[in-house]
Structure formats: C-alpha cells, structure tokens
mmCIF file of C-alpha atoms in Angstrom:
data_model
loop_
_atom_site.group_PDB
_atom_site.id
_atom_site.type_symbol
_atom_site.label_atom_id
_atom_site.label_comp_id
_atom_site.label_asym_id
_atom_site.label_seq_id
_atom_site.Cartn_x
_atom_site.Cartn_y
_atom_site.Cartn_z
ATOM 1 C CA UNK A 28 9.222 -59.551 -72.292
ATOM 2 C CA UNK A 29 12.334 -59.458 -74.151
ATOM 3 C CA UNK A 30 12.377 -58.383 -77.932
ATOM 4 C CA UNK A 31 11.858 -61.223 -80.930
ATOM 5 C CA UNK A 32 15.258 -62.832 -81.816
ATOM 6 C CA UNK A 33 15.842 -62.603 -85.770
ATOM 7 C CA UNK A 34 18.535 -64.255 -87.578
ATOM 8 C CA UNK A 35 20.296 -60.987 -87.994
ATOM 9 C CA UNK A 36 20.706 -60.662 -84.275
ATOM 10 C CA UNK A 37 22.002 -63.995 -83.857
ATOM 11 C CA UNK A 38 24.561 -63.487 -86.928
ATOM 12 C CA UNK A 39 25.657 -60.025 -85.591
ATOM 13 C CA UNK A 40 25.713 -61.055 -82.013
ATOM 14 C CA UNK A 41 28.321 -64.206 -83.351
ATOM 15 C CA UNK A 42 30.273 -61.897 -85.917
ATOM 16 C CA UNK A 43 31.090 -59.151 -83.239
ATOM 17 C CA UNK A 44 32.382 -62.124 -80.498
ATOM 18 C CA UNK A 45 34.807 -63.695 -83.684
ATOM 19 C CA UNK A 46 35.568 -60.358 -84.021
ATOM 20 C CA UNK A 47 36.654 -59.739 -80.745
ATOM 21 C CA UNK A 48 38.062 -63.171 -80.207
ATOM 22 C CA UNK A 49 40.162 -62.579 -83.030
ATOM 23 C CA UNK A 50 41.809 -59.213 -81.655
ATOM 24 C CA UNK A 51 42.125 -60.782 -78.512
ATOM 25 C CA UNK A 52 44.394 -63.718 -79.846
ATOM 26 C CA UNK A 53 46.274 -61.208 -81.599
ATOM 27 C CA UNK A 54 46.977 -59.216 -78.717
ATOM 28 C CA UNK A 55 47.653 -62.159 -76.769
ATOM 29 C CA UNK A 56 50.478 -63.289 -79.215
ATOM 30 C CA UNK A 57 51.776 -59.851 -79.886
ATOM 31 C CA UNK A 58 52.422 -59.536 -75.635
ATOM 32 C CA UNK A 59 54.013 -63.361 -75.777
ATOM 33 C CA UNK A 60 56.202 -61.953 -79.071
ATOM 34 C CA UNK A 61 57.243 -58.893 -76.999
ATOM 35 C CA UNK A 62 58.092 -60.725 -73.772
ATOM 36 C CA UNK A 63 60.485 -63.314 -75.713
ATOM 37 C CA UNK A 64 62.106 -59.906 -77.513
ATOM 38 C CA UNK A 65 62.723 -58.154 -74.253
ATOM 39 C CA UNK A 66 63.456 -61.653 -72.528
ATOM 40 C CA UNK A 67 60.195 -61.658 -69.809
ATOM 41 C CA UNK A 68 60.552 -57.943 -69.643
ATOM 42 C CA UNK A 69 63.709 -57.327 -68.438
ATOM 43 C CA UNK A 70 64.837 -55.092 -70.988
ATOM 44 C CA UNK A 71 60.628 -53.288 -72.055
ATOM 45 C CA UNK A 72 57.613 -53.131 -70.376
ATOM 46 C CA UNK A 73 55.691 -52.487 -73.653
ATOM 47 C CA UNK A 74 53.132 -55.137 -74.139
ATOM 48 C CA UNK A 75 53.765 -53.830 -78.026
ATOM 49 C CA UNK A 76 55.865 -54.994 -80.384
ATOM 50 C CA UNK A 77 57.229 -52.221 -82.720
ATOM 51 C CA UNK A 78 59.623 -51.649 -85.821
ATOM 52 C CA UNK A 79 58.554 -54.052 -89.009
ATOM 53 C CA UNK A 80 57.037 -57.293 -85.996
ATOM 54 C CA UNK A 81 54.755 -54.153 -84.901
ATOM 55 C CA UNK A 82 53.595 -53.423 -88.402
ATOM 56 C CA UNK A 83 52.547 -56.721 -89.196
ATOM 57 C CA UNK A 84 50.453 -57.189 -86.411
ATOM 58 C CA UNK A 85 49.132 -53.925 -87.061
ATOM 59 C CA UNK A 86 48.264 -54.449 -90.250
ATOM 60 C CA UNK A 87 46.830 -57.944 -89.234
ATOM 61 C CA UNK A 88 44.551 -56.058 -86.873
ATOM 62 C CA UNK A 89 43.538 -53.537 -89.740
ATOM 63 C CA UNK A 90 42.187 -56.292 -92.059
ATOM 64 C CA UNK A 91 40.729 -58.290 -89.458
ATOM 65 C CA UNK A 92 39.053 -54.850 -88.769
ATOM 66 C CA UNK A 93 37.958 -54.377 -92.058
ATOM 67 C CA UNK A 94 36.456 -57.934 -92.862
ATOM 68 C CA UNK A 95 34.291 -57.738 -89.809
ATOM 69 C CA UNK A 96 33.023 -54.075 -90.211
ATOM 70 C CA UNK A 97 32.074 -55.349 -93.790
ATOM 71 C CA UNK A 98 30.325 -58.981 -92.634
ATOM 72 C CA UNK A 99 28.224 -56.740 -90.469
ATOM 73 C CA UNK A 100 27.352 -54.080 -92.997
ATOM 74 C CA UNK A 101 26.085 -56.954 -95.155
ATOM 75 C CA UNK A 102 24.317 -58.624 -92.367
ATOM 76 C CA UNK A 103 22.583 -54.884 -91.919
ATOM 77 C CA UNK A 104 21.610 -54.465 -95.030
ATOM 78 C CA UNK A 105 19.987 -57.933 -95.563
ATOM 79 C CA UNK A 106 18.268 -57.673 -92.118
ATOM 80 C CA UNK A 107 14.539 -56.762 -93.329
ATOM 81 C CA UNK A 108 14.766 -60.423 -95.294
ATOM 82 C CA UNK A 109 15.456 -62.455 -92.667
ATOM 83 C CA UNK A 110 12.688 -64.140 -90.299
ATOM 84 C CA UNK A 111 12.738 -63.836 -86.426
ATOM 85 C CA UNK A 112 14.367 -67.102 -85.034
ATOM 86 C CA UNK A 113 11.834 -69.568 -83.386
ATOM 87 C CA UNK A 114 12.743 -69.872 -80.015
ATOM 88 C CA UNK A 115 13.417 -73.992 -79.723
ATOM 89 C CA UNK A 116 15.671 -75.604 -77.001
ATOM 90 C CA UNK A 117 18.840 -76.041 -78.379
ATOM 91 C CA UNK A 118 19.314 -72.350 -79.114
ATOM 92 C CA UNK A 119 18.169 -71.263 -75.565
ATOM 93 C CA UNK A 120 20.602 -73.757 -73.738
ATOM 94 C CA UNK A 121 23.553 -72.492 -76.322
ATOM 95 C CA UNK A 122 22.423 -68.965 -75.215
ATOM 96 C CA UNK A 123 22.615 -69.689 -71.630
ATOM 97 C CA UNK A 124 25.666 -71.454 -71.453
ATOM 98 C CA UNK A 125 27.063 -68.098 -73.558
ATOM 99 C CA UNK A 126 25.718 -65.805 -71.120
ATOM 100 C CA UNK A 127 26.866 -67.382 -68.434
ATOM 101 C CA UNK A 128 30.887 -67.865 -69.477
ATOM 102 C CA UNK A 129 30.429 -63.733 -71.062
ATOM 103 C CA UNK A 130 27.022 -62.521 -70.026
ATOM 104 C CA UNK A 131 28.518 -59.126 -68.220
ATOM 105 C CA UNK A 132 30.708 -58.872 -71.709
ATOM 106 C CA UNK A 133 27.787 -58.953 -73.767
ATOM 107 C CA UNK A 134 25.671 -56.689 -71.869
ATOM 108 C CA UNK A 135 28.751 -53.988 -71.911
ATOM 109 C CA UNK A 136 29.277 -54.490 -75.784
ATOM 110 C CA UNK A 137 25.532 -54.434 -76.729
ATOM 111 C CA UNK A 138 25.546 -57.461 -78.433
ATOM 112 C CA UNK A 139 21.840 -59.112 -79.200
ATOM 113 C CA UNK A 140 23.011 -62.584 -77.883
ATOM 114 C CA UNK A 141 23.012 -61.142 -74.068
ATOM 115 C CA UNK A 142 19.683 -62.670 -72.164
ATOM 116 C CA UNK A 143 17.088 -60.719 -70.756
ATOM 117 C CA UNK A 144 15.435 -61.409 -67.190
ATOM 118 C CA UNK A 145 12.123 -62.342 -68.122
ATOM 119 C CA UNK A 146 9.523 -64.951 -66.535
ATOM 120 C CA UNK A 147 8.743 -67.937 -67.999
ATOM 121 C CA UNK A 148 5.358 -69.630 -68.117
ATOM 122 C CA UNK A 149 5.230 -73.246 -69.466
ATOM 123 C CA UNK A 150 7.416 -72.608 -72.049
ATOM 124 C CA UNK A 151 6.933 -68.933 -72.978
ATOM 125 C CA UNK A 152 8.040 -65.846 -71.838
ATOM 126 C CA UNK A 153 4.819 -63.864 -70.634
ATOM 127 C CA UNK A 154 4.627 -60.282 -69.900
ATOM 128 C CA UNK A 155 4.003 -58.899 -66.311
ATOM 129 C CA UNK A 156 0.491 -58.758 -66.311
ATOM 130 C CA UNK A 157 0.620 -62.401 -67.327
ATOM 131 C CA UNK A 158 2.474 -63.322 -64.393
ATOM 132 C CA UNK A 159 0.538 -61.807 -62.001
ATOM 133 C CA UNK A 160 -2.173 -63.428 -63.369
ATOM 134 C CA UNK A 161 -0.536 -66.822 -62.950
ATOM 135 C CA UNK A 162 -0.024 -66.124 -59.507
ATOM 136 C CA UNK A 163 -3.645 -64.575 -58.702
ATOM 137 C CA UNK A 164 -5.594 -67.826 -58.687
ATOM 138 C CA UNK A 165 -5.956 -67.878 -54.907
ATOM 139 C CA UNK A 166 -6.520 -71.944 -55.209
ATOM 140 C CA UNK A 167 -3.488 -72.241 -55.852
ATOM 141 C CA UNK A 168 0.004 -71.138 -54.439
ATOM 142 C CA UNK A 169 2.769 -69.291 -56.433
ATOM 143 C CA UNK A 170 5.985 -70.852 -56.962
ATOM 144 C CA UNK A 171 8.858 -69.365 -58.164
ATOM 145 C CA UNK A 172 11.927 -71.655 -59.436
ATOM 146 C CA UNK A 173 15.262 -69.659 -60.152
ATOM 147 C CA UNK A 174 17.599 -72.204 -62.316
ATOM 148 C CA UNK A 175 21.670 -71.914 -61.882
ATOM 149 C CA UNK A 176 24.705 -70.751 -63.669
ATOM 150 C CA UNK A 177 24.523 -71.446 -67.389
ATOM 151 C CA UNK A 178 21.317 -72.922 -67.270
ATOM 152 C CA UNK A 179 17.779 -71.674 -67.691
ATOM 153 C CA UNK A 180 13.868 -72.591 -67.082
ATOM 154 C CA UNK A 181 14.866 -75.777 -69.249
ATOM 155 C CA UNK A 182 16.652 -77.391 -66.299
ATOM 156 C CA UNK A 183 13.136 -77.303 -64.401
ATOM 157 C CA UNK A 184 11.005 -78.307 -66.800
ATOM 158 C CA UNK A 185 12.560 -81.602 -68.480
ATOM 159 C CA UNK A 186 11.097 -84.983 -67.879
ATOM 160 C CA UNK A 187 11.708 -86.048 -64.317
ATOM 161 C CA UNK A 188 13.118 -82.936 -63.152
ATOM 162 C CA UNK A 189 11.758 -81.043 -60.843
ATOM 163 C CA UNK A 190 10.019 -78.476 -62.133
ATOM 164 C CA UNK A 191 7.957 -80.592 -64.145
ATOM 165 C CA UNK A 192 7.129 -83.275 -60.629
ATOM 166 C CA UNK A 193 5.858 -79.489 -58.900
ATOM 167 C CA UNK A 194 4.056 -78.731 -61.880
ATOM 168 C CA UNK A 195 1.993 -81.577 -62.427
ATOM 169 C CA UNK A 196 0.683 -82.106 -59.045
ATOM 170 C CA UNK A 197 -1.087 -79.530 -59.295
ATOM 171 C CA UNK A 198 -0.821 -77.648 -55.948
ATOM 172 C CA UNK A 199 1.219 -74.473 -57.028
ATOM 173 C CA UNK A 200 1.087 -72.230 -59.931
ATOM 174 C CA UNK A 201 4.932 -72.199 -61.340
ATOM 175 C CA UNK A 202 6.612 -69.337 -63.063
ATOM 176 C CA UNK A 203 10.175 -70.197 -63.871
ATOM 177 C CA UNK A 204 12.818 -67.400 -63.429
ATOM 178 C CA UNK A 205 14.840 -67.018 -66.814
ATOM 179 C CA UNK A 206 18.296 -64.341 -66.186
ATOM 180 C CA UNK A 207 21.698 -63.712 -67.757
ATOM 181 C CA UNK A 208 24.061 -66.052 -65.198
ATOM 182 C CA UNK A 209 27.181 -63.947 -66.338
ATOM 183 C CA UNK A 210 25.880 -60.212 -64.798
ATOM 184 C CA UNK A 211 27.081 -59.937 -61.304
ATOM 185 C CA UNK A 212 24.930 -61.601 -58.971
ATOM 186 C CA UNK A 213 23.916 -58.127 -56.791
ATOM 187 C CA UNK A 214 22.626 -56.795 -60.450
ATOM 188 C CA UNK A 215 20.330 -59.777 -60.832
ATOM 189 C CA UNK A 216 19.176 -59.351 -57.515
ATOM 190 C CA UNK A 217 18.304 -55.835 -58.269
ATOM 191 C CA UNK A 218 16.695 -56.820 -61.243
ATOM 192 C CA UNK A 219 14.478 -59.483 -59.538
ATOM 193 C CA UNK A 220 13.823 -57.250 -56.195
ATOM 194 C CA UNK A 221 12.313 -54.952 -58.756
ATOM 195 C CA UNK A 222 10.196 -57.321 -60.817
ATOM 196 C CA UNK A 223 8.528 -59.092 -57.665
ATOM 197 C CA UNK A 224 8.060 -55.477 -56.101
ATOM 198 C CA UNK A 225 5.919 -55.015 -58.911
ATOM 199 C CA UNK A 226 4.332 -58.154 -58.946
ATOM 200 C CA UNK A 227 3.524 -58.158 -55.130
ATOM 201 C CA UNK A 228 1.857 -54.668 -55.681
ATOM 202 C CA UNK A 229 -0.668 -56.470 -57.482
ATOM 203 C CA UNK A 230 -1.615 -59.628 -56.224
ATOM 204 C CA UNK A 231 -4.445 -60.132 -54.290
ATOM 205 C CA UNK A 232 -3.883 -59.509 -50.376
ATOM 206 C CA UNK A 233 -2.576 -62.435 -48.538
ATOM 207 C CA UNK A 234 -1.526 -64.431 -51.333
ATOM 208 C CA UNK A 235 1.925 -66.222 -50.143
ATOM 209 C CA UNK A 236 5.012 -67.120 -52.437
ATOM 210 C CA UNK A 237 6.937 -70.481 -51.967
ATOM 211 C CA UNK A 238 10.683 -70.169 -53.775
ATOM 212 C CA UNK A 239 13.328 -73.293 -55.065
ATOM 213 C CA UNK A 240 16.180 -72.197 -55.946
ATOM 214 C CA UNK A 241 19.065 -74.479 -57.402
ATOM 215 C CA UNK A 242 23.204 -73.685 -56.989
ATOM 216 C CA UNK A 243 23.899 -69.662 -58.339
ATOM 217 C CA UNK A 244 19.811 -69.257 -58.075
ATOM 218 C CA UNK A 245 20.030 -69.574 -54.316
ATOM 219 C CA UNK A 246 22.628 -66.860 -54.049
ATOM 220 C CA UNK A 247 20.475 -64.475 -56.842
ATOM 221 C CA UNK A 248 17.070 -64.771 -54.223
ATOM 222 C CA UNK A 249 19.631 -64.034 -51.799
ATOM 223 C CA UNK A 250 20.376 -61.039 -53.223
ATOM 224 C CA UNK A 251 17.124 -59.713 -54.030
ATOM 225 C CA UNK A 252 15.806 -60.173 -50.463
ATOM 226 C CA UNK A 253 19.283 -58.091 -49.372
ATOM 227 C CA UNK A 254 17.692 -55.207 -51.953
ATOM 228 C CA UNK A 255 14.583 -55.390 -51.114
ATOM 229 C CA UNK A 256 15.522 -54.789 -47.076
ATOM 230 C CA UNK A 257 17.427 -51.517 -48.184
ATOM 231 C CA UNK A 258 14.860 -49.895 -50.265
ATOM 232 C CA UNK A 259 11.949 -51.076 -47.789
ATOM 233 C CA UNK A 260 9.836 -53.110 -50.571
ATOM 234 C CA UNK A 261 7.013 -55.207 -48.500
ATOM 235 C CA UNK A 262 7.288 -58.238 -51.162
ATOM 236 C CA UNK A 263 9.257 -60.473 -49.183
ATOM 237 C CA UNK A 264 6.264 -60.392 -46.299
ATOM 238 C CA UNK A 265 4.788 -62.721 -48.985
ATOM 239 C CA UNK A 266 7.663 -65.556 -49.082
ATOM 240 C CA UNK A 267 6.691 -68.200 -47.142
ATOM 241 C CA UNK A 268 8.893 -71.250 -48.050
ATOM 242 C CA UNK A 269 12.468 -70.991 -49.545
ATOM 243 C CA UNK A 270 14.493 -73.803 -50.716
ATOM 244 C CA UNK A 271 18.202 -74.118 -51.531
ATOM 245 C CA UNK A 272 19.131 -77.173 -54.018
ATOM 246 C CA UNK A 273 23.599 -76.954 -53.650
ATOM 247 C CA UNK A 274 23.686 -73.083 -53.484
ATOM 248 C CA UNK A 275 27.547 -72.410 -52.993
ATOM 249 C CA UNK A 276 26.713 -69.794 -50.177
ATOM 250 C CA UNK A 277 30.324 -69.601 -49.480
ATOM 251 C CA UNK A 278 31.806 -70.560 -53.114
ATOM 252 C CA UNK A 279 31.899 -73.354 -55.106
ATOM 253 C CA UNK A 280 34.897 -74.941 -56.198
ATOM 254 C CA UNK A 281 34.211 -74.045 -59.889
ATOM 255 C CA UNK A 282 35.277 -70.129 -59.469
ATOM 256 C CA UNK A 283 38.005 -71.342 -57.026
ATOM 257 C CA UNK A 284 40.234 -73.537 -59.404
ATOM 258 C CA UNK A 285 39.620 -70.489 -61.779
ATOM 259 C CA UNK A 286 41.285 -68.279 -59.576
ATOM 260 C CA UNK A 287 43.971 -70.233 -58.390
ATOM 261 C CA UNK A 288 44.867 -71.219 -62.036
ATOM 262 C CA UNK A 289 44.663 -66.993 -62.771
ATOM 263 C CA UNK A 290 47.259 -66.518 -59.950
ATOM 264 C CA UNK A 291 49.970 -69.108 -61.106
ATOM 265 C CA UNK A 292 49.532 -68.100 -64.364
ATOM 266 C CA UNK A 293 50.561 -64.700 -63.323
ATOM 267 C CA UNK A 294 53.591 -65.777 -61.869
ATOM 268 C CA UNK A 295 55.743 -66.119 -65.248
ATOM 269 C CA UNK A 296 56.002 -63.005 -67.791
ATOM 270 C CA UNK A 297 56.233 -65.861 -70.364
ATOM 271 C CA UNK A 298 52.617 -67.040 -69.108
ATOM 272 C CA UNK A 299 51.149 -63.392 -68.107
ATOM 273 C CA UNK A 300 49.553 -63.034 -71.630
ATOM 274 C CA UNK A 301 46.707 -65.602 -71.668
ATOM 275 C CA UNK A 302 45.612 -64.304 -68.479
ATOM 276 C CA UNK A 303 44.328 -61.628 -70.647
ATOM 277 C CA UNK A 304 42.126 -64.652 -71.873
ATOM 278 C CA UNK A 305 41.312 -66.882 -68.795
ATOM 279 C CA UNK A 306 40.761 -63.861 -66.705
ATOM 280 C CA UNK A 307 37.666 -63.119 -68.835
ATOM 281 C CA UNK A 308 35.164 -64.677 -66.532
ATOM 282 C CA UNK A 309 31.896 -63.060 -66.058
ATOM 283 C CA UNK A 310 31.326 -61.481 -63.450
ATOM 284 C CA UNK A 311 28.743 -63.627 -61.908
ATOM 285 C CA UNK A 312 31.007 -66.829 -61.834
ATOM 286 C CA UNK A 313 33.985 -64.446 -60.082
ATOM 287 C CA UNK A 314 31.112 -64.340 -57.212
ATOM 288 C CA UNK A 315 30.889 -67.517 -57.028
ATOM 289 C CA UNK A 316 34.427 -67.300 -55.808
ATOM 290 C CA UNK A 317 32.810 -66.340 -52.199
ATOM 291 C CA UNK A 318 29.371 -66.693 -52.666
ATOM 292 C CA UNK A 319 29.157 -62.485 -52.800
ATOM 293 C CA UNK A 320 25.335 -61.587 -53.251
ATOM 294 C CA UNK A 321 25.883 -57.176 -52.230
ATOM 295 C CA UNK A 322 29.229 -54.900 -53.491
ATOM 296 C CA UNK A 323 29.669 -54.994 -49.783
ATOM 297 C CA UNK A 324 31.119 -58.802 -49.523
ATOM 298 C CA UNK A 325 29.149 -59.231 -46.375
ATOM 299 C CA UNK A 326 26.585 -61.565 -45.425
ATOM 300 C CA UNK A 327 22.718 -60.691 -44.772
ATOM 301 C CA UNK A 328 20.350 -62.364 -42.679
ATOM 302 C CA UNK A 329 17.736 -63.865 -44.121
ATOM 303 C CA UNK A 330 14.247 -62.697 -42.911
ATOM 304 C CA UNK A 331 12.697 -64.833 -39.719
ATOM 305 C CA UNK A 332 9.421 -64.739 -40.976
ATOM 306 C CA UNK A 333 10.367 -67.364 -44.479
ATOM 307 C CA UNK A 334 10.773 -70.911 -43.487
ATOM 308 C CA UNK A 335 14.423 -71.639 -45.491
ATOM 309 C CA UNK A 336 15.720 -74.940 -46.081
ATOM 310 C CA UNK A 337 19.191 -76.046 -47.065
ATOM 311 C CA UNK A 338 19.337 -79.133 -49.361
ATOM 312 C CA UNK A 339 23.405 -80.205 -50.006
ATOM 313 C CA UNK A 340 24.237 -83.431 -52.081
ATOM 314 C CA UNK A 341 26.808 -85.491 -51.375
ATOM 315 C CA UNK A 342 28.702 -87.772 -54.159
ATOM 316 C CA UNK A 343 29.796 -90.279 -50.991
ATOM 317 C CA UNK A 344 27.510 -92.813 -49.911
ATOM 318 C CA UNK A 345 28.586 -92.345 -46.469
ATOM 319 C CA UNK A 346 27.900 -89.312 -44.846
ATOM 320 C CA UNK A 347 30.073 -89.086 -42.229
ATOM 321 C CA UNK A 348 33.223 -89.408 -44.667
ATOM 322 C CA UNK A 349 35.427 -86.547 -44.204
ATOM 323 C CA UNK A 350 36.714 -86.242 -47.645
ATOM 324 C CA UNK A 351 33.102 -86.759 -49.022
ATOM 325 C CA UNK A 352 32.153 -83.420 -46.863
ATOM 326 C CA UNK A 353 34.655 -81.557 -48.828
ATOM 327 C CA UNK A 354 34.211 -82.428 -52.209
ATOM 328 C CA UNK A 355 29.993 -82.142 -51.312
ATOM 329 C CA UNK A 356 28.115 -82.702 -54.705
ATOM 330 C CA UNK A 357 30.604 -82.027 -56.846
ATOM 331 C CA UNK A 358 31.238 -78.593 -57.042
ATOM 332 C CA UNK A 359 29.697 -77.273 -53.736
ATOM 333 C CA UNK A 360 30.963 -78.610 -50.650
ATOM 334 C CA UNK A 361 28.467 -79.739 -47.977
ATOM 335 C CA UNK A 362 29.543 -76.894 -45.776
ATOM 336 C CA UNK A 363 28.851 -74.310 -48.661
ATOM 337 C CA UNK A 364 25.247 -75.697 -49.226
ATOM 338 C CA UNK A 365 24.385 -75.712 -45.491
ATOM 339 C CA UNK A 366 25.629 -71.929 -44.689
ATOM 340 C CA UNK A 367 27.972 -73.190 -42.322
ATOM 341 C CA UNK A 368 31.493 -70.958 -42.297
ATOM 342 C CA UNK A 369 34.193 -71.348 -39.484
ATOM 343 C CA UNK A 370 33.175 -66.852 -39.216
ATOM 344 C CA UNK A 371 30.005 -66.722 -37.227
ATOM 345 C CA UNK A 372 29.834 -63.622 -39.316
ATOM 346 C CA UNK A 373 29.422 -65.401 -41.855
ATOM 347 C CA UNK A 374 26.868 -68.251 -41.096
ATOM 348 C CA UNK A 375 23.380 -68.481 -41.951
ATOM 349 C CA UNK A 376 22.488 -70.106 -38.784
ATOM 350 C CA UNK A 377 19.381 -72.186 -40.050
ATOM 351 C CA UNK A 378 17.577 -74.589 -38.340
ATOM 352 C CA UNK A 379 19.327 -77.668 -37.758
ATOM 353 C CA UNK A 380 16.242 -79.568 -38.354
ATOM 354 C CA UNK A 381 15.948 -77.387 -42.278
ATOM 355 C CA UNK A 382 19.553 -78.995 -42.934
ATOM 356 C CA UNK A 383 19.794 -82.036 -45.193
ATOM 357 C CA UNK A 384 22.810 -83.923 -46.311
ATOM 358 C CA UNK A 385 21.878 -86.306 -49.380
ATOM 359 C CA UNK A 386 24.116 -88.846 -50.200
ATOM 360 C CA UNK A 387 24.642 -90.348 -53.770
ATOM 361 C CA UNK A 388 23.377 -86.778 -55.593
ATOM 362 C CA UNK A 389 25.381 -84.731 -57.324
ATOM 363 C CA UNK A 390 25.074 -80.890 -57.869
ATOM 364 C CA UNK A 391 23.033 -81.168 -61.262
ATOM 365 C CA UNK A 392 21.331 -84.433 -59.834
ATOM 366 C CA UNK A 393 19.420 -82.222 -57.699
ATOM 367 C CA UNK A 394 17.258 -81.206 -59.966
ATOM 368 C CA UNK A 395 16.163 -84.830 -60.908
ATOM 369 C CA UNK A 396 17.403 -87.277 -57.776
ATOM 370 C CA UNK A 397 14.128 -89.140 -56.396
ATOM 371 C CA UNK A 398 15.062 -88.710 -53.000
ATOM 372 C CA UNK A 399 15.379 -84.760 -53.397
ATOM 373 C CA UNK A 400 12.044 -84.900 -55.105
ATOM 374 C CA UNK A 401 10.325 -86.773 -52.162
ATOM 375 C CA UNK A 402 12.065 -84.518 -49.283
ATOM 376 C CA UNK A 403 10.900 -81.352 -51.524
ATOM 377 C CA UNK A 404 7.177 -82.154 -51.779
ATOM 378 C CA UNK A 405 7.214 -83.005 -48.011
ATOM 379 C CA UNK A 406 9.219 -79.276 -47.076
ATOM 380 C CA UNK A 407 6.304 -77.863 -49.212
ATOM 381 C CA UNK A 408 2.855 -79.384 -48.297
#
C-alpha cells in the first residue's frame, strides 16, 4: 500500500511544482530575451543573458529561490499539526491527471504528489495479502481492470461504467489496477510483472485470471507479459482472457500532434525556448507516440495460450468509411486498436474473429457504451 497522504504532502508536493514552474518561465524568457539580443543567435549561442539584463534575472531567480525554500520550511515545521488528507474522488482524479501530464518528473524530484502502483479493492487500496485473498475464492474468477492515461480505478467503477456492470454480476472477483500514467510504460510493466509474480505464487493452483484493459492500460499488460517472458515468471500461465478497450498499440494521435507541434516549434530560434516547456511530456505519453511497451521499440508476441480480444470504437456510424477508419474513436485509429501495422513485424496477428469495430463509441465511451458492455460479458462467460 502506499503511505497516508497528509496535508503537508499535498502543500509541499504543490509548492515545489510553483517552484519549479516559476524557474522554468524564467528561463524560458531569459533564452527568448537572449535570442532577440543576439538576433536568433546569429551573433551568441548563450541561452544567458549577461551584463545588468543577466543580473536581474538572476536576482529574480534568487528571491524566487528564497520565498520557496522558506514556504517549505514553514510547511515543515507545521507538519505534526496537520491531519492526513481523506482520500475522496476529486483529489484522486486531480492526482491522476497530474501524474499523468508529469508523473516521470515527480518520481525524479521526490515530490509526495507522484502515485504509487497499488491495487484497488472497491474503493480502497488493500495490501498484497488482501489481494490475494480477493482472488482466492475459487467460486469465483479474478479480474483484473488496468484504467488509461490520466485516469485511475475511478473510470471503472462509476455508475454505468464498466467496472461497476462486471462487478455486480457477480461472476468475477475485481481488483482494479491503480499506477502513475506518466512513468514510462516498460517501468510500469516491470512494476506489475512483479506484483502478479507475487500474487500468482500464492493463489491456489489452477485458479485462472481474466484481464480488461482500456487505451495506455492495454499497452502497460503488454508490457508486463514482455517482462515476465524474459525473467521466466509462470504468472501469465494463469491469464486466460485479455481484453483491449482502444489500446493505441501503434500510437494514438494524442502523443503524435505533440510531437509534430515539438518539431515546428524547433524550427525558429525565436520559438526554440518554449520547447523547453511543451517538450516536458512524461515519459509514458512520449510512448504513446508508437505504442513502445520494452527500451527495445520492438513488438512481442503475445502468449498463444490467453484468448486476446481487440475492441476499437469508431466515432462514424458507418464502418466502412475511410476517413472514419483513420480518425477511429477519437484518438486511436481503428488500425491502432486492432494491431494491424502495414510491418508484419509489427502486427499482432489476432484472430479475425477477436476483432471488433464499434461504431458510434468514442475512446472514453468505451468504458460506458451499452454495446461494448454487451459484447464484453459475452467475450467473458
């Protein structure tokens, strides 16, 4: 489980981010200052202003400095007097959305706000043992649901989502996936190879695992079943069913306008500077970029043995629609959901007959549509 949240997390976490923020802006403007001096860099490379422009940002960095190291002192000091934050929706989805946009930032910086993977049952975090005892009553089969970028088990778990539909029919016994969406999507693999290693170890023999997985959570199963084939763990024996709601297996066009925007923005010296700024993607969206689930690039084959099924929305109401293929739900293109790549290297090469193509749903409508609900109790009874 991860530690209690108290207020003096939360206001440290936020103080150290303003204070970064701030130095960034200030760095940002001092580089646009310097490139209008030395007219786009034609006559300086520095980045730096200097004589009397370079002491005043200087100085401006020095108190900003200053009033931050103090604001945290006092947030120190009056630590033991504040209460642990009650963990409550809103915070959690402000959280996620944070680590998402900075997660790998946080993690680096050690600031409190950055998530911890931890599983969720109902709506609280539970410790190991507690999971494996949630997945140890034999009468019923595990489920595991891993939520998307910026989101957590909240998306699941809503009224009329999912999540909830699984949950209340009773057949399965859900534990809901909760991870830091910013940390490169090989690390959270890792991290989840490791923590179902564990699990498997202790559940009772023949006990099977059925996984859903929703857009960024597809590619972060993905990942853990690539880690678990190099170090030779036995838990994915135990996966039986695996679903994919719009995982961008090859991209989605979220990281992809991010990129492009990044390179034309690199084109001017006048521009360059607030690169500094939109370049500071986390590291999981830049994987998005190509759907990258190893620090290889390449793609692995998913194991025979686990019955995998591709679900892709489409915003068209006509399938066949060219243009409707491309834009897919929104954000992943049809193509991307399915596996399918023009590289057979590349392709997933699932059954036709586990392909779907839902018209009218879009990428965070899978996680609520009725028709997506009705094709996913069928793909799991």
């Amino acid at each position: 489980m991860s530690k209690p949240n108290t207020l003096a997390d939360d206001l440290s976490g936020l103080n150290q981010l303003s204070h970064e923020g701030f130095l960034g802006v200030s760095e940002i403007t001092e580089s646009l200052h310097q490139n209008i001096l030395s007219i786009g860099g034609l006559l300086s490379k520095n980045q730096q202003t200097s004589g009397l422009t370079g002491f005043v940002y200087r100085s401006v960095r020095y108190v900003a400095n200053t009033g931050f190291q103090s604001a945290n002192w006092a947030i120190q000091q009056v630590s033991p007097l504040l209460p642990e934050v009650a963990e409550n929706q809103r915070r959690m989805r402000w959280l996620s959305m944070l680590n998402g946009v900075l997660g790998d930032h946080l993690v680096d910086s050690g600031n409190p706000l950055a998530l911890s993977m931890v599983m969720v049952k109902g709506q609280q975090e539970c410790t190991l043992h507690q999971a494996v005892e949630q997945w140890s009553d034999t009468s019923k089969k595990p489920l595991l649901m891993v939520h998307g970028l910026c989101l957590n088990e909240q998306c699941w778990q809503a009224r009329g989502r999912q999540g909830e539909m699984l949950a209340g029919l009773g057949h399965h016994a859900p534990l809901y996936l909760r991870y830091n969406s910013g940390l490169a999507i090989h690390e959270n693999g890792r991290q989840l190879s490791d923590y179902l290693n564990k699990m498997s170890q202790q559940l009772p023999a023949g006990q099977r695992i059925d996984v859903l997985t929703h857009s960024m959570g597809g590619l972060v199963i993905r990942s853990a079943l690539h880690t678990a084939h190099q170090l030779g763990f036995k838990w994915p024996s135990r996966v039986d069913k695996l679903i994919f709601l719009g995982t961008p297996h090859h991209g989605a066009y979220l990281e992809k306008t991010g990129a492009v925007g990044q390179y034309l923005m690199n084109i001017s010296p006048y521009s360059r500077p607030f690169v500094n700024l939109t370049g500071r993607r986390s590291q999981g969206i830049q994987d998005l970029n190509t759907g990258r689930i190893n620090t290889g690039g390449g793609v692995s084959a998913l194991p025979k043995h686990i019955k995998t099924y591709a679900i892709a929305g489409l915003l068209q109401i006509k399938q066949a629609h060219l243009a409707g293929q491309f834009v897919g739900d929104g954000l992943v293109s049809v193509a991307s959901a399915l596996g399918h790549h023009r590289k057979k290297s590349r392709q997933l090469y699932l059954d036709k007959d586990h392909q779907f193509e839902l018209p009218g749903v879009s990428h965070l409508g899978l996680l609520s549509d009725q028709q997506v609900r009705e094709l996913i109790i069928s793909l799991l009874n």
